[in-house]
Short mmCIF file of C-alpha atoms in Angstrom, two decimals:
data_model
loop_
_atom_site.label_atom_id
_atom_site.label_comp_id
_atom_site.label_asym_id
_atom_site.label_seq_id
_atom_site.Cartn_x
_atom_site.Cartn_y
_atom_site.Cartn_z
CA UNK A 28 -25.60 0.38 16.92
CA UNK A 29 -24.90 -1.57 20.02
CA UNK A 30 -21.06 -2.06 20.16
CA UNK A 31 -21.21 -5.34 22.20
CA UNK A 32 -23.63 -6.86 19.64
CA UNK A 33 -21.38 -5.68 16.74
CA UNK A 34 -18.30 -7.12 18.35
CA UNK A 35 -19.93 -10.47 18.91
CA UNK A 36 -21.32 -10.61 15.36
CA UNK A 37 -18.01 -9.63 13.76
CA UNK A 38 -15.99 -12.12 15.76
CA UNK A 39 -18.31 -15.01 14.78
CA UNK A 40 -18.48 -13.89 11.17
CA UNK A 41 -14.77 -13.70 10.79
CA UNK A 42 -14.19 -17.04 12.38
CA UNK A 43 -16.81 -18.89 10.35
CA UNK A 44 -16.82 -17.06 7.10
CA UNK A 45 -13.93 -14.71 6.51
CA UNK A 46 -10.87 -16.44 7.82
CA UNK A 47 -11.39 -19.77 5.93
CA UNK A 48 -11.71 -17.96 2.57
CA UNK A 49 -8.81 -15.58 3.23
CA UNK A 50 -6.83 -18.69 3.92
CA UNK A 51 -7.66 -20.03 0.44
CA UNK A 52 -6.88 -16.61 -1.07
CA UNK A 53 -3.37 -16.65 0.41
CA UNK A 54 -2.66 -19.87 -1.44
CA UNK A 55 -3.12 -18.19 -4.84
CA UNK A 56 0.09 -16.64 -6.31
CA UNK A 57 -1.84 -13.83 -7.97
CA UNK A 58 1.05 -11.43 -8.31
CA UNK A 59 0.46 -7.99 -9.74
CA UNK A 60 1.12 -7.60 -13.47
CA UNK A 61 4.35 -5.75 -12.92
CA UNK A 62 5.79 -8.87 -11.23
CA UNK A 63 3.88 -11.42 -13.48
CA UNK A 64 3.72 -10.16 -17.00
CA UNK A 65 1.89 -13.37 -17.96
CA UNK A 66 -0.77 -12.90 -15.26
CA UNK A 67 -3.62 -13.38 -17.75
CA UNK A 68 -2.19 -16.55 -19.22
CA UNK A 69 -1.29 -17.98 -15.83
CA UNK A 70 -4.78 -17.51 -14.53
CA UNK A 71 -3.95 -16.83 -10.91
CA UNK A 72 -5.64 -13.50 -10.82
CA UNK A 73 -8.77 -15.03 -12.18
CA UNK A 74 -8.72 -17.62 -9.55
CA UNK A 75 -8.49 -15.02 -6.85
CA UNK A 76 -11.30 -12.95 -8.38
CA UNK A 77 -13.52 -16.05 -8.76
CA UNK A 78 -12.90 -16.98 -5.12
CA UNK A 79 -13.80 -13.64 -3.74
CA UNK A 80 -16.82 -13.16 -5.99
CA UNK A 81 -18.23 -16.59 -5.06
CA UNK A 82 -17.78 -15.67 -1.39
CA UNK A 83 -19.39 -12.28 -1.74
CA UNK A 84 -22.43 -13.72 -3.64
CA UNK A 85 -22.78 -16.41 -0.90
CA UNK A 86 -23.21 -13.67 1.71
CA UNK A 87 -26.49 -12.59 0.00
CA UNK A 88 -26.33 -8.98 0.99
CA UNK A 89 -29.80 -7.48 0.46
CA UNK A 90 -30.19 -5.01 -2.40
CA UNK A 91 -26.61 -5.55 -3.69
CA UNK A 92 -25.15 -6.03 -7.03
CA UNK A 93 -21.64 -7.39 -7.83
CA UNK A 94 -20.04 -7.00 -11.16
CA UNK A 95 -16.59 -7.91 -12.48
CA UNK A 96 -15.35 -5.44 -15.20
CA UNK A 97 -12.67 -6.90 -17.52
CA UNK A 98 -11.61 -4.58 -20.33
CA UNK A 99 -9.31 -6.17 -22.82
CA UNK A 100 -5.72 -6.22 -21.80
CA UNK A 101 -6.51 -4.92 -18.33
CA UNK A 102 -6.68 -6.51 -14.95
CA UNK A 103 -10.22 -7.18 -13.68
CA UNK A 104 -12.02 -4.83 -11.27
CA UNK A 105 -14.76 -5.83 -8.70
CA UNK A 106 -17.58 -3.32 -8.33
CA UNK A 107 -20.07 -3.90 -5.55
CA UNK A 108 -23.15 -1.63 -5.12
CA UNK A 109 -25.34 -1.75 -2.06
CA UNK A 110 -28.44 0.30 -1.95
CA UNK A 111 -28.92 2.47 1.10
CA UNK A 112 -31.76 3.63 3.34
CA UNK A 113 -30.54 7.13 3.63
CA UNK A 114 -29.14 9.80 1.33
CA UNK A 115 -25.49 10.03 0.36
CA UNK A 116 -22.81 7.81 -1.03
CA UNK A 117 -19.81 6.14 0.61
CA UNK A 118 -16.96 4.73 -1.45
CA UNK A 119 -14.86 1.84 0.02
CA UNK A 120 -11.65 0.60 -1.54
CA UNK A 121 -9.23 -2.28 -1.51
CA UNK A 122 -7.20 -4.48 -3.83
CA UNK A 123 -6.59 -8.16 -4.55
CA UNK A 124 -3.20 -8.23 -6.40
CA UNK A 125 -0.06 -9.18 -4.51
CA UNK A 126 3.63 -8.45 -4.31
CA UNK A 127 6.17 -11.13 -5.29
CA UNK A 128 7.09 -14.03 -3.02
CA UNK A 129 10.35 -12.60 -1.59
CA UNK A 130 13.00 -14.62 0.02
CA UNK A 131 13.68 -15.09 3.72
CA UNK A 132 10.51 -16.55 5.11
CA UNK A 133 10.90 -18.26 8.45
CA UNK A 134 10.98 -22.01 8.61
CA UNK A 135 7.44 -23.36 8.29
CA UNK A 136 6.22 -20.19 6.61
CA UNK A 137 5.88 -19.25 2.97
CA UNK A 138 4.21 -16.74 0.65
CA UNK A 139 1.52 -19.08 -0.65
CA UNK A 140 1.35 -21.24 2.50
CA UNK A 141 -1.22 -19.88 4.97
CA UNK A 142 -0.27 -20.44 8.56
CA UNK A 143 -2.34 -19.50 11.62
CA UNK A 144 -0.08 -18.83 14.52
CA UNK A 145 -0.64 -16.78 17.68
CA UNK A 146 -3.63 -14.86 16.29
CA UNK A 147 -1.84 -14.06 13.05
CA UNK A 148 -2.53 -15.40 9.59
CA UNK A 149 0.78 -15.63 7.75
CA UNK A 150 1.07 -15.49 3.96
CA UNK A 151 1.32 -13.05 1.10
CA UNK A 152 -1.55 -10.73 0.53
CA UNK A 153 -3.68 -11.39 3.57
CA UNK A 154 -2.95 -8.00 5.14
CA UNK A 155 -2.01 -6.27 1.90
CA UNK A 156 -4.78 -6.18 0.92
CA UNK A 157 -6.85 -9.31 0.55
CA UNK A 158 -8.60 -8.79 3.90
CA UNK A 159 -10.20 -5.56 2.76
CA UNK A 160 -13.28 -7.00 0.90
CA UNK A 161 -13.93 -9.31 3.93
CA UNK A 162 -13.75 -6.33 6.31
CA UNK A 163 -16.27 -4.37 4.16
CA UNK A 164 -18.74 -7.17 3.83
CA UNK A 165 -18.51 -8.02 7.52
CA UNK A 166 -19.07 -4.39 8.40
CA UNK A 167 -22.19 -4.27 6.10
CA UNK A 168 -23.42 -7.57 7.52
CA UNK A 169 -23.14 -6.14 11.05
CA UNK A 170 -25.21 -3.14 10.04
CA UNK A 171 -27.90 -5.43 8.52
CA UNK A 172 -27.87 -7.66 11.59
CA UNK A 173 -28.86 -4.70 13.79
CA UNK A 174 -31.15 -3.14 11.04
CA UNK A 175 -29.06 0.02 11.24
CA UNK A 176 -29.77 2.42 8.41
CA UNK A 177 -26.86 3.32 6.05
CA UNK A 178 -26.30 5.36 2.85
CA UNK A 179 -25.58 3.83 -0.54
CA UNK A 180 -22.29 2.00 -0.61
CA UNK A 181 -20.02 1.47 -3.52
CA UNK A 182 -17.07 -0.90 -3.21
CA UNK A 183 -14.06 -0.92 -5.59
CA UNK A 184 -11.60 -3.85 -5.38
CA UNK A 185 -8.94 -3.51 -8.02
CA UNK A 186 -6.17 -5.97 -9.20
CA UNK A 187 -3.40 -3.55 -10.21
CA UNK A 188 -2.55 -1.56 -7.13
CA UNK A 189 0.91 -3.05 -6.60
CA UNK A 190 1.72 -2.11 -10.20
CA UNK A 191 0.72 1.52 -9.64
CA UNK A 192 -3.00 1.16 -10.33
CA UNK A 193 -2.36 1.75 -14.02
CA UNK A 194 -5.69 0.16 -14.95
CA UNK A 195 -7.82 2.03 -12.37
CA UNK A 196 -8.28 5.42 -14.10
CA UNK A 197 -9.79 3.56 -17.03
CA UNK A 198 -12.33 1.78 -14.88
CA UNK A 199 -13.11 4.91 -12.78
CA UNK A 200 -14.01 6.70 -16.01
CA UNK A 201 -16.32 3.74 -17.09
CA UNK A 202 -17.96 3.84 -13.64
CA UNK A 203 -18.02 7.62 -13.07
CA UNK A 204 -21.81 7.84 -13.32
CA UNK A 205 -22.49 4.75 -11.26
CA UNK A 206 -20.01 5.83 -8.57
CA UNK A 207 -21.72 9.15 -8.25
CA UNK A 208 -20.35 11.74 -5.82
CA UNK A 209 -19.17 10.14 -2.58
CA UNK A 210 -19.03 12.32 0.46
CA UNK A 211 -17.11 9.75 2.47
CA UNK A 212 -14.22 7.54 1.16
CA UNK A 213 -12.88 4.66 3.18
CA UNK A 214 -9.58 3.02 2.09
CA UNK A 215 -8.47 -0.16 3.83
CA UNK A 216 -5.02 -0.42 2.31
CA UNK A 217 -2.92 1.49 4.74
CA UNK A 218 -1.08 0.86 8.03
CA UNK A 219 -1.27 1.29 11.78
CA UNK A 220 1.26 2.34 14.35
CA UNK A 221 0.23 -0.47 16.70
CA UNK A 222 -2.63 -2.90 17.13
CA UNK A 223 -4.02 -1.19 20.16
CA UNK A 224 -6.17 1.49 18.62
CA UNK A 225 -7.82 2.64 15.35
CA UNK A 226 -5.38 4.48 13.19
CA UNK A 227 -6.14 6.82 10.33
CA UNK A 228 -3.56 7.89 7.70
CA UNK A 229 -3.31 11.53 7.16
CA UNK A 230 -0.80 11.50 4.27
CA UNK A 231 0.78 9.13 1.78
CA UNK A 232 4.07 9.57 -0.06
CA UNK A 233 4.17 9.49 -3.85
CA UNK A 234 6.60 7.26 -5.71
CA UNK A 235 8.75 7.17 -8.74
CA UNK A 236 10.26 3.77 -9.81
CA UNK A 237 12.60 3.30 -12.70
CA UNK A 238 15.62 1.34 -14.03
CA UNK A 239 19.06 2.99 -14.25
CA UNK A 240 21.36 1.26 -16.61
CA UNK A 241 25.11 1.88 -17.37
CA UNK A 242 26.78 0.28 -20.35
CA UNK A 243 30.51 0.43 -20.87
CA UNK A 244 31.37 -2.48 -23.27
CA UNK A 245 29.51 -4.48 -25.95
CA UNK A 246 30.61 -7.66 -24.19
CA UNK A 247 32.44 -8.74 -20.96
CA UNK A 248 36.23 -8.87 -20.91
CA UNK A 249 38.82 -10.41 -18.55
CA UNK A 250 39.02 -8.14 -15.51
CA UNK A 251 42.80 -8.53 -15.25
CA UNK A 252 43.15 -7.22 -18.80
CA UNK A 253 40.60 -4.32 -18.59
CA UNK A 254 40.44 -3.12 -15.03
CA UNK A 255 42.25 0.21 -14.68
CA UNK A 256 41.62 0.98 -18.28
CA UNK A 257 37.82 0.50 -18.59
CA UNK A 258 35.78 2.01 -15.79
CA UNK A 259 33.41 -0.53 -14.26
CA UNK A 260 29.74 0.08 -14.90
CA UNK A 261 29.16 -0.38 -11.14
CA UNK A 262 31.57 2.45 -10.24
CA UNK A 263 29.88 4.78 -12.64
CA UNK A 264 26.47 3.85 -11.13
CA UNK A 265 27.89 4.81 -7.73
CA UNK A 266 28.98 8.08 -9.22
CA UNK A 267 25.55 8.78 -10.69
CA UNK A 268 23.80 7.97 -7.51
CA UNK A 269 25.86 10.51 -5.68
CA UNK A 270 24.09 13.13 -7.83
CA UNK A 271 20.80 11.98 -6.30
CA UNK A 272 21.69 10.93 -2.74
CA UNK A 273 24.18 11.88 -0.10
CA UNK A 274 25.45 8.41 0.83
CA UNK A 275 26.57 9.58 4.27
CA UNK A 276 23.19 10.80 5.37
CA UNK A 277 20.67 9.33 2.98
CA UNK A 278 19.30 12.81 2.17
CA UNK A 279 18.20 13.22 -1.45
CA UNK A 280 20.13 16.24 -2.90
CA UNK A 281 17.90 17.81 -5.59
CA UNK A 282 15.84 20.65 -4.03
CA UNK A 283 12.96 19.85 -6.40
CA UNK A 284 12.34 16.63 -4.54
CA UNK A 285 11.60 18.33 -1.22
CA UNK A 286 8.69 20.29 0.19
CA UNK A 287 8.30 22.49 3.24
CA UNK A 288 6.60 20.30 5.87
CA UNK A 289 3.36 21.88 7.04
CA UNK A 290 3.32 22.95 10.63
CA UNK A 291 0.15 20.88 11.49
CA UNK A 292 1.80 17.74 10.05
CA UNK A 293 5.03 18.35 12.01
CA UNK A 294 2.95 18.71 15.12
CA UNK A 295 0.96 15.60 14.40
CA UNK A 296 4.28 13.76 13.83
CA UNK A 297 5.57 14.94 17.16
CA UNK A 298 2.47 13.56 18.91
CA UNK A 299 2.82 10.22 17.15
CA UNK A 300 6.51 10.04 18.00
CA UNK A 301 5.73 10.74 21.73
CA UNK A 302 3.12 8.04 21.68
CA UNK A 303 5.16 5.38 19.89
CA UNK A 304 8.67 6.15 21.14
CA UNK A 305 11.26 3.56 20.35
CA UNK A 306 8.54 1.46 18.77
CA UNK A 307 8.99 3.59 15.62
CA UNK A 308 12.11 1.64 14.91
CA UNK A 309 12.43 -1.27 17.35
CA UNK A 310 10.16 -3.65 15.41
CA UNK A 311 12.46 -3.79 12.34
CA UNK A 312 14.54 -6.96 12.05
CA UNK A 313 17.91 -5.29 12.33
CA UNK A 314 20.98 -7.55 12.29
CA UNK A 315 23.08 -7.56 15.50
CA UNK A 316 24.89 -4.35 15.89
CA UNK A 317 22.78 -2.39 13.40
CA UNK A 318 20.79 0.67 14.50
CA UNK A 319 18.37 3.13 12.93
CA UNK A 320 19.57 6.23 11.10
CA UNK A 321 18.86 8.22 14.28
CA UNK A 322 17.56 7.58 17.75
CA UNK A 323 15.02 10.43 17.49
CA UNK A 324 11.53 9.01 16.73
CA UNK A 325 10.37 12.35 15.48
CA UNK A 326 13.06 12.63 12.89
CA UNK A 327 12.55 9.03 11.81
CA UNK A 328 8.85 9.61 11.26
CA UNK A 329 9.42 12.78 9.27
CA UNK A 330 11.99 10.71 7.14
CA UNK A 331 9.35 8.10 6.51
CA UNK A 332 6.46 10.37 5.76
CA UNK A 333 7.44 13.83 4.51
CA UNK A 334 10.94 13.53 3.19
CA UNK A 335 12.09 11.95 -0.15
CA UNK A 336 14.09 8.75 0.11
CA UNK A 337 15.85 6.29 -2.23
CA UNK A 338 15.80 2.57 -2.08
CA UNK A 339 17.51 0.14 -4.52
CA UNK A 340 15.01 -2.67 -5.01
CA UNK A 341 16.42 -4.75 -7.88
CA UNK A 342 19.36 -5.29 -10.16
CA UNK A 343 20.37 -6.82 -13.44
CA UNK A 344 23.66 -7.53 -15.12
CA UNK A 345 25.38 -9.16 -12.07
CA UNK A 346 25.75 -12.95 -11.83
CA UNK A 347 25.39 -14.64 -8.44
CA UNK A 348 28.45 -15.34 -6.31
CA UNK A 349 28.99 -18.76 -7.76
CA UNK A 350 28.87 -17.67 -11.42
CA UNK A 351 30.74 -14.45 -10.89
CA UNK A 352 34.02 -15.10 -12.83
CA UNK A 353 36.93 -12.66 -13.35
CA UNK A 354 35.14 -10.56 -15.85
CA UNK A 355 34.64 -6.81 -16.14
CA UNK A 356 30.90 -6.82 -16.90
CA UNK A 357 29.62 -4.82 -19.89
CA UNK A 358 26.63 -3.28 -18.00
CA UNK A 359 24.81 -2.93 -14.70
CA UNK A 360 21.23 -1.96 -13.98
CA UNK A 361 19.66 -0.91 -10.73
CA UNK A 362 15.96 -0.45 -9.97
CA UNK A 363 15.46 2.87 -8.13
CA UNK A 364 12.47 3.43 -5.89
CA UNK A 365 12.14 7.02 -4.92
CA UNK A 366 9.47 7.97 -2.36
CA UNK A 367 8.14 11.51 -2.71
CA UNK A 368 6.72 14.00 -0.27
CA UNK A 369 2.87 13.82 -0.05
CA UNK A 370 2.30 17.31 -1.40
CA UNK A 371 5.02 17.27 -4.10
CA UNK A 372 3.46 17.62 -7.65
CA UNK A 373 4.62 14.72 -9.81
CA UNK A 374 4.43 16.61 -13.12
CA UNK A 375 7.84 16.90 -14.70
CA UNK A 376 9.71 14.89 -12.07
CA UNK A 377 10.48 12.00 -14.46
CA UNK A 378 12.14 14.23 -16.96
CA UNK A 379 14.10 16.11 -14.28
CA UNK A 380 15.39 12.82 -12.81
CA UNK A 381 16.27 11.44 -16.32
CA UNK A 382 18.24 14.67 -17.07
CA UNK A 383 20.00 14.49 -13.71
CA UNK A 384 21.18 10.88 -14.29
CA UNK A 385 21.79 10.74 -17.99
CA UNK A 386 23.47 14.07 -18.59
CA UNK A 387 27.31 14.26 -18.95
CA UNK A 388 27.95 10.53 -18.28
CA UNK A 389 31.39 9.69 -16.77
CA UNK A 390 33.81 8.51 -19.48
CA UNK A 391 31.08 8.81 -22.07
CA UNK A 392 29.31 5.63 -20.86
CA UNK A 393 25.88 4.91 -22.19
CA UNK A 394 23.43 5.85 -19.42
CA UNK A 395 19.68 5.34 -19.58
CA UNK A 396 16.95 5.82 -17.02
CA UNK A 397 13.54 4.22 -17.86
CA UNK A 398 10.64 4.77 -15.52
CA UNK A 399 8.30 1.91 -14.69
CA UNK A 400 5.66 3.63 -12.63
CA UNK A 401 5.03 6.73 -10.63
CA UNK A 402 2.38 8.67 -8.88
CA UNK A 403 1.96 11.78 -6.72
CA UNK A 404 1.33 11.52 -3.01
CA UNK A 405 -1.75 12.62 -1.05
CA UNK A 406 -2.58 14.65 2.00
CA UNK A 407 -6.00 14.37 3.75
CA UNK A 408 -8.28 17.31 3.95
CA UNK A 409 -9.27 18.72 7.34
CA UNK A 410 -11.46 16.15 9.13
CA UNK A 411 -15.05 17.14 9.81
CA UNK A 412 -16.04 17.24 13.51
CA UNK A 413 -18.64 14.49 13.11
CA UNK A 414 -16.01 12.11 11.53
CA UNK A 415 -13.37 12.90 14.16
CA UNK A 416 -15.86 12.01 16.98
CA UNK A 417 -17.06 8.90 15.11
CA UNK A 418 -13.58 7.52 14.55
CA UNK A 419 -12.66 8.21 18.18
CA UNK A 420 -15.83 6.57 19.51
CA UNK A 421 -15.22 3.49 17.25
CA UNK A 422 -11.66 3.20 18.69
CA UNK A 423 -12.84 3.51 22.23
CA UNK A 424 -15.68 0.92 21.60
CA UNK A 425 -13.61 -1.73 20.00
CA UNK A 426 -9.93 -1.16 21.11
CA UNK A 427 -10.60 0.49 24.48
CA UNK A 428 -8.31 3.36 23.53
CA UNK A 429 -8.61 6.68 21.69
CA UNK A 430 -7.95 6.84 17.99
CA UNK A 431 -4.60 7.91 16.61
CA UNK A 432 -3.37 9.27 13.21
CA UNK A 433 -0.10 9.52 11.36
CA UNK A 434 1.49 9.85 7.93
CA UNK A 435 2.29 6.72 6.09
CA UNK A 436 5.48 6.18 4.15
CA UNK A 437 3.94 4.01 1.35
CA UNK A 438 1.75 4.97 -1.65
CA UNK A 439 -1.80 4.34 -2.65
CA UNK A 440 -2.18 5.96 -6.16
CA UNK A 441 -5.95 5.83 -5.97
CA UNK A 442 -6.05 8.27 -3.12
CA UNK A 443 -4.48 11.08 -5.08
CA UNK A 444 -6.81 10.36 -7.96
CA UNK A 445 -9.83 10.48 -5.62
CA UNK A 446 -8.64 13.58 -3.89
CA UNK A 447 -8.58 15.42 -7.16
CA UNK A 448 -11.88 14.04 -8.39
CA UNK A 449 -13.84 14.45 -5.09
CA UNK A 450 -12.25 17.50 -3.32
CA UNK A 451 -15.11 17.89 -0.89
CA UNK A 452 -15.08 14.34 0.34
CA UNK A 453 -14.01 13.17 3.76
CA UNK A 454 -11.47 10.36 3.99
CA UNK A 455 -10.84 7.51 6.36
CA UNK A 456 -7.66 5.80 5.35
CA UNK A 457 -6.82 2.87 7.52
CA UNK A 458 -5.42 -0.60 7.54
CA UNK A 459 -3.97 -3.57 9.44
CA UNK A 460 -0.27 -3.24 8.43
CA UNK A 461 1.34 -2.70 11.83
CA UNK A 462 4.66 -3.58 13.45
CA UNK A 463 6.27 -6.66 11.95
CA UNK A 464 3.40 -7.36 9.52
CA UNK A 465 6.03 -6.82 6.83
CA UNK A 466 3.94 -6.09 3.67
CA UNK A 467 6.03 -6.81 0.52
CA UNK A 468 8.59 -8.64 2.54
CA UNK A 469 8.93 -12.19 4.06
CA UNK A 470 6.73 -13.25 6.89
CA UNK A 471 3.80 -10.98 6.04
CA UNK A 472 0.89 -11.56 8.39
CA UNK A 473 -2.72 -10.43 9.02
CA UNK A 474 -3.28 -9.61 12.66
CA UNK A 475 -6.70 -11.09 13.00
CA UNK A 476 -7.94 -9.28 16.06
CA UNK A 477 -6.88 -6.02 14.42
CA UNK A 478 -8.90 -6.96 11.34
CA UNK A 479 -11.96 -7.75 13.43
CA UNK A 480 -11.67 -4.51 15.41
CA UNK A 481 -11.23 -2.49 12.23
CA UNK A 482 -14.27 -4.19 10.60
CA UNK A 483 -16.37 -3.32 13.62
CA UNK A 484 -15.08 0.31 13.64
CA UNK A 485 -15.94 0.67 9.98
CA UNK A 486 -19.47 -0.56 10.55
CA UNK A 487 -20.05 2.05 13.21
CA UNK A 488 -18.50 4.83 11.12
CA UNK A 489 -20.90 3.89 8.37
CA UNK A 490 -23.80 4.12 10.83
CA UNK A 491 -22.64 7.45 12.15
CA UNK A 492 -22.36 8.87 8.62
CA UNK A 493 -26.15 8.91 8.11
CA UNK A 494 -26.58 10.86 11.39
CA UNK A 495 -23.87 13.39 10.69
#
């Protein structure tokens, strides 16, 4: 393929076809089922699916078939098959469901309000991960435009990723014969260390999310009367969390949550740390006076990619500051989000964590830990020489710089599933979530030039695959 011709085609296609439709997609509040239990009744997910399906059909990709699978009680899944000229199968993946709105959007911005500013398209879901289907279709159209041969392509776009992909195994089993045995898997739901080169993700952390609740009373009582006699549910929660995390360092204490970091991943992390330097932490919106846990980029990247961490992402049982009267509350709940090392097996972790938190409760309080979702992490297999060369050529062609790789701190449950199902497959895990793009938080944006360059890169990797 001619890189200049690809670049010109992709740019024009994104401007005329992709960006206007992604803009409409951002307006739809199609939150993942975990955050919108009434998603089916509310109809937002169906609106998003209809919008994307209509757009894909409009593109009239030759020898393609688009189907929406909708099993009862499950989120829909888009399955696009494109016949190839050559042998082999490539699987491409993305998702349409979104995280909640979140507070703290800058003035003039909002989760369901698409705003184009300085080459960035702001709004929830554009970068995570609504752009994916548009990147795939534009890459395929670029192949067709140059009459470049390609292998059979199967595209899976799910609507449950932000809820742990709980519906995906069901659909994969339904589609197993139609998917076949892909030798190359391209996932477009990951991140990038900067917007200056093509990034591939070599590992993803697993996750375990659940709600920890402490109950001390059957009803609230006057704090002046009960404090000093009844232990507060919040203090007991603090005590329980100390079993899990060292509050001074943030290190998780149970040895069964840790793994030995492979030497090749440690070395890869050191190379990435040297390349990014302070950019590893400088892009975060720290308040004045706040600093990162350490000023060593290498240690920060290991914390983010290969070490377990705890975040508290929600609460219940606490009124807001206006409604908080002088009452010793009967209970408190916290949502725990634990990120797990990529190679840590997930089997048995839920029960170990429940035992750690529920056993021997202080003062005999009622303590429960209920898991919501969880999945093991993933580590990429060794990269084949042809793929390494292809990725680097694509990065040089469309970014003007060599490709880079790193471990990612987030989770994509589908990758672990695919890694087990297709152990011989090669993987390209990539994405547009770079510095300040803020997936899951306020002010999420899609870096449009990054999306274009990534689309062009995928097109050339698909063309190289048939010549491997």
